[in-house]
Amino acid sequence: MDILSALVAELERGDDEKVAELTRRAIAQNLAPRDILDHGLIAGMNVVGEKFRTREIFLPDVLLAAKAMYAGMDLLKPLLAKDGVPTRGRVVLGTVQGDLHDIGKQLVGIMLRGAGFEVIDLGHDVAPARFVAAVKELQPAVLGLSTLLTTTMPVMRKVVALLKEEGLAGHVKTIVGGAPVSAEFAREIGADTYGYDAANAVERVSALVS
């Protein structure tokens, strides 16, 4: 088994120490940092994402794989920056104001990072004005809004409306998600797309930036 295949296998197992060790070895062998990222860490997270989508593995397995991925990423980041390797795009995420639920959004962030995106997570209970300020400051390609409560769904509408008012709708794409949200609701409030789970959110974001 070559070193990148081994990296994929250990990331799938969620072994952060072995992933870090294999990443160091790949760097020592002068493999291109982008190849280690694409064919090792991202390839591994793609397998994890697909297995999670088909219910072959569950949330604890994904979190272990993510920890392993970050162990490799920490070693690669300085090299990628030095080489000027771009990410697939910047994504800002947040759970809307009035909602403190975070697990689903964190999982989306993990899967997006695993797919090669730069992710900035604003946390939970995020006010519409803060989302807009983040879009202005960070200039992401995509803004992701999450909620688990039907009572906070109107906040999503407010964020999308505020982006339009501020003239930002043409500069950033919006994706909404969470248990009470639907594709119909996304269309109704003027969001660009809807993700029904973490793996689907990665597909939708990828489509938005392609």
Short mmCIF file of C-alpha atoms in Angstrom, two decimals:
data_model
loop_
_atom_site.label_atom_id
_atom_site.label_comp_id
_atom_site.label_asym_id
_atom_site.label_seq_id
_atom_site.Cartn_x
_atom_site.Cartn_y
_atom_site.Cartn_z
CA MET A 1 0.00 0.00 0.00
CA ASP A 2 1.45 3.40 -0.93
CA ILE A 3 1.68 6.16 1.65
CA LEU A 4 -1.37 8.12 0.47
CA SER A 5 -3.58 5.01 0.45
CA ALA A 6 -2.34 4.27 3.97
CA LEU A 7 -3.20 7.84 4.94
CA VAL A 8 -6.75 7.39 3.63
CA ALA A 9 -7.12 4.12 5.55
CA GLU A 10 -5.83 5.53 8.87
CA LEU A 11 -8.00 8.64 8.53
CA GLU A 12 -11.02 6.37 8.00
CA ARG A 13 -10.09 4.58 11.22
CA GLY A 14 -9.79 7.92 13.01
CA ASP A 15 -6.20 7.30 14.16
CA ASP A 16 -4.86 10.84 14.55
CA GLU A 17 -1.34 9.73 15.61
CA LYS A 18 -0.88 7.51 12.56
CA VAL A 19 -2.32 10.18 10.25
CA ALA A 20 0.16 12.72 11.64
CA GLU A 21 3.03 10.21 11.29
CA LEU A 22 2.09 9.31 7.69
CA THR A 23 1.70 13.00 6.80
CA ARG A 24 5.21 13.67 8.15
CA ARG A 25 6.57 10.75 6.14
CA ALA A 26 4.83 11.96 2.96
CA ILE A 27 6.33 15.43 3.48
CA ALA A 28 9.78 13.89 4.10
CA GLN A 29 9.43 11.96 0.81
CA ASN A 30 8.92 15.32 -0.93
CA LEU A 31 5.35 14.58 -2.03
CA ALA A 32 3.60 17.78 -3.10
CA PRO A 33 1.55 19.21 -0.20
CA ARG A 34 -1.44 19.54 -2.53
CA ASP A 35 -1.23 15.83 -3.41
CA ILE A 36 -1.07 14.87 0.26
CA LEU A 37 -4.13 17.05 0.87
CA ASP A 38 -6.17 15.94 -2.16
CA HIS A 39 -5.25 12.25 -2.37
CA GLY A 40 -4.73 11.64 1.35
CA LEU A 41 -6.75 13.79 3.74
CA ILE A 42 -9.57 14.92 1.44
CA ALA A 43 -9.86 11.49 -0.18
CA GLY A 44 -10.15 9.96 3.30
CA MET A 45 -12.82 12.42 4.41
CA ASN A 46 -14.73 11.79 1.17
CA VAL A 47 -14.91 8.10 2.09
CA VAL A 48 -15.98 9.00 5.64
CA GLY A 49 -18.63 11.39 4.31
CA GLU A 50 -20.06 8.76 1.97
CA LYS A 51 -20.14 6.12 4.70
CA PHE A 52 -21.87 8.58 7.04
CA ARG A 53 -24.42 9.40 4.33
CA THR A 54 -25.22 5.71 3.83
CA ARG A 55 -25.35 5.12 7.63
CA GLU A 56 -22.41 2.70 7.60
CA ILE A 57 -20.78 4.88 10.28
CA PHE A 58 -22.13 7.39 12.79
CA LEU A 59 -21.34 10.78 14.31
CA PRO A 60 -18.64 9.58 16.78
CA ASP A 61 -16.77 7.96 13.85
CA VAL A 62 -16.94 11.20 11.85
CA LEU A 63 -15.63 13.21 14.81
CA LEU A 64 -12.69 10.81 15.22
CA ALA A 65 -11.92 11.04 11.49
CA ALA A 66 -12.11 14.84 11.70
CA LYS A 67 -9.64 14.88 14.60
CA ALA A 68 -7.29 12.73 12.49
CA MET A 69 -7.74 15.02 9.48
CA TYR A 70 -6.88 18.10 11.57
CA ALA A 71 -3.71 16.35 12.82
CA GLY A 72 -2.56 16.06 9.21
CA MET A 73 -3.81 19.51 8.22
CA ASP A 74 -1.82 21.18 11.02
CA LEU A 75 1.37 19.82 9.42
CA LEU A 76 0.32 20.72 5.87
CA LYS A 77 -1.03 24.24 6.44
CA PRO A 78 2.36 26.05 6.54
CA LEU A 79 3.49 24.21 3.38
CA LEU A 80 0.25 24.91 1.53
CA ALA A 81 0.47 28.59 2.48
CA LYS A 82 4.11 28.74 1.33
CA ASP A 83 3.17 27.18 -2.00
CA GLY A 84 0.21 29.55 -2.36
CA VAL A 85 -2.20 26.62 -2.75
CA PRO A 86 -5.76 27.98 -2.81
CA THR A 87 -8.65 26.37 -0.95
CA ARG A 88 -11.82 25.46 -2.86
CA GLY A 89 -13.45 28.55 -1.37
CA ARG A 90 -14.27 30.24 1.92
CA VAL A 91 -17.49 29.35 3.74
CA VAL A 92 -18.94 31.18 6.76
CA LEU A 93 -21.33 29.16 8.93
CA GLY A 94 -23.56 30.00 11.87
CA THR A 95 -26.65 28.90 13.79
CA VAL A 96 -29.17 31.75 13.66
CA GLN A 97 -30.18 34.01 16.54
CA GLY A 98 -32.36 32.34 19.16
CA ASP A 99 -31.00 28.85 18.56
CA LEU A 100 -28.18 27.31 20.60
CA HIS A 101 -27.95 23.99 18.69
CA ASP A 102 -24.51 23.43 17.25
CA ILE A 103 -23.81 19.75 16.49
CA GLY A 104 -25.31 19.62 12.99
CA LYS A 105 -23.56 22.82 11.93
CA GLN A 106 -20.24 21.64 13.37
CA LEU A 107 -20.59 18.42 11.39
CA VAL A 108 -21.18 20.42 8.20
CA GLY A 109 -18.05 22.44 8.98
CA ILE A 110 -16.00 19.26 9.50
CA MET A 111 -17.20 17.79 6.21
CA LEU A 112 -16.56 21.05 4.32
CA ARG A 113 -13.01 21.30 5.69
CA GLY A 114 -12.52 17.67 4.73
CA ALA A 115 -13.60 18.58 1.19
CA GLY A 116 -10.96 21.32 0.95
CA PHE A 117 -12.94 24.42 1.92
CA GLU A 118 -11.80 27.10 4.35
CA VAL A 119 -14.50 27.30 7.03
CA ILE A 120 -15.15 30.10 9.51
CA ASP A 121 -17.74 29.11 12.14
CA LEU A 122 -19.48 32.03 13.86
CA GLY A 123 -21.02 29.69 16.46
CA HIS A 124 -24.65 29.73 17.59
CA ASP A 125 -27.22 32.43 18.40
CA VAL A 126 -25.81 34.64 15.60
CA ALA A 127 -27.71 37.87 14.89
CA PRO A 128 -28.54 38.83 11.27
CA ALA A 129 -26.32 41.93 11.47
CA ARG A 130 -23.37 39.76 12.55
CA PHE A 131 -23.81 37.47 9.54
CA VAL A 132 -23.82 40.52 7.27
CA ALA A 133 -20.76 42.01 8.97
CA ALA A 134 -18.94 38.67 8.54
CA VAL A 135 -19.78 38.59 4.83
CA LYS A 136 -18.44 42.13 4.41
CA GLU A 137 -15.26 41.44 6.38
CA LEU A 138 -14.43 37.88 5.29
CA GLN A 139 -15.88 37.91 1.74
CA PRO A 140 -16.85 34.23 1.68
CA ALA A 141 -18.09 32.47 -1.43
CA VAL A 142 -20.89 30.87 0.60
CA LEU A 143 -22.81 31.72 3.77
CA GLY A 144 -24.43 28.79 5.62
CA LEU A 145 -27.36 29.33 7.99
CA SER A 146 -28.48 26.59 10.37
CA THR A 147 -31.37 26.11 12.79
CA LEU A 148 -33.09 23.30 14.64
CA LEU A 149 -36.06 25.33 15.85
CA THR A 150 -39.12 26.29 13.79
CA THR A 151 -39.35 29.48 15.88
CA THR A 152 -36.03 30.78 14.54
CA MET A 153 -36.67 30.05 10.85
CA PRO A 154 -37.83 33.67 10.28
CA VAL A 155 -34.31 34.80 11.26
CA MET A 156 -33.01 33.04 8.15
CA ARG A 157 -35.44 35.08 6.06
CA LYS A 158 -34.17 38.23 7.79
CA VAL A 159 -30.52 37.40 7.03
CA VAL A 160 -31.23 36.78 3.32
CA ALA A 161 -33.28 40.01 3.12
CA LEU A 162 -30.51 41.99 4.85
CA LEU A 163 -27.90 40.65 2.42
CA LYS A 164 -30.06 41.91 -0.45
CA GLU A 165 -30.58 45.30 1.22
CA GLU A 166 -26.82 45.68 1.68
CA GLY A 167 -26.15 44.75 -1.97
CA LEU A 168 -24.28 41.57 -0.99
CA ALA A 169 -26.61 38.96 -2.50
CA GLY A 170 -24.67 38.97 -5.77
CA HIS A 171 -21.35 38.45 -3.98
CA VAL A 172 -22.19 35.55 -1.67
CA LYS A 173 -24.32 32.43 -2.12
CA THR A 174 -26.54 31.27 0.74
CA ILE A 175 -27.30 27.74 1.89
CA VAL A 176 -29.79 26.92 4.66
CA GLY A 177 -30.22 23.72 6.63
CA GLY A 178 -31.54 22.10 9.79
CA ALA A 179 -34.35 19.75 10.79
CA PRO A 180 -37.34 22.08 10.16
CA VAL A 181 -35.95 23.59 6.93
CA SER A 182 -36.90 22.43 3.42
CA ALA A 183 -35.99 23.16 -0.19
CA GLU A 184 -39.36 24.90 -0.52
CA PHE A 185 -38.57 27.17 2.44
CA ALA A 186 -35.15 27.98 0.96
CA ARG A 187 -36.79 29.06 -2.32
CA GLU A 188 -39.44 31.03 -0.46
CA ILE A 189 -36.91 33.16 1.47
CA GLY A 190 -34.59 33.62 -1.53
CA ALA A 191 -31.71 31.41 -0.35
CA ASP A 192 -29.62 29.86 -3.13
CA THR A 193 -29.86 26.27 -1.94
CA TYR A 194 -30.75 23.88 0.88
CA GLY A 195 -28.74 21.01 2.40
CA TYR A 196 -30.69 18.19 4.02
CA ASP A 197 -27.66 16.68 5.80
CA ALA A 198 -23.92 17.27 6.15
CA ALA A 199 -22.87 15.22 3.11
CA ASN A 200 -25.54 16.85 0.96
CA ALA A 201 -24.46 20.30 2.21
CA VAL A 202 -20.94 19.62 0.87
CA GLU A 203 -22.42 18.64 -2.51
CA ARG A 204 -24.56 21.80 -2.58
CA VAL A 205 -21.71 24.11 -1.57
CA SER A 206 -19.45 22.48 -4.18
CA ALA A 207 -22.10 23.13 -6.81
CA LEU A 208 -22.45 26.77 -5.71
CA VAL A 209 -18.74 27.50 -6.09
CA SER A 210 -18.12 25.47 -9.25
#
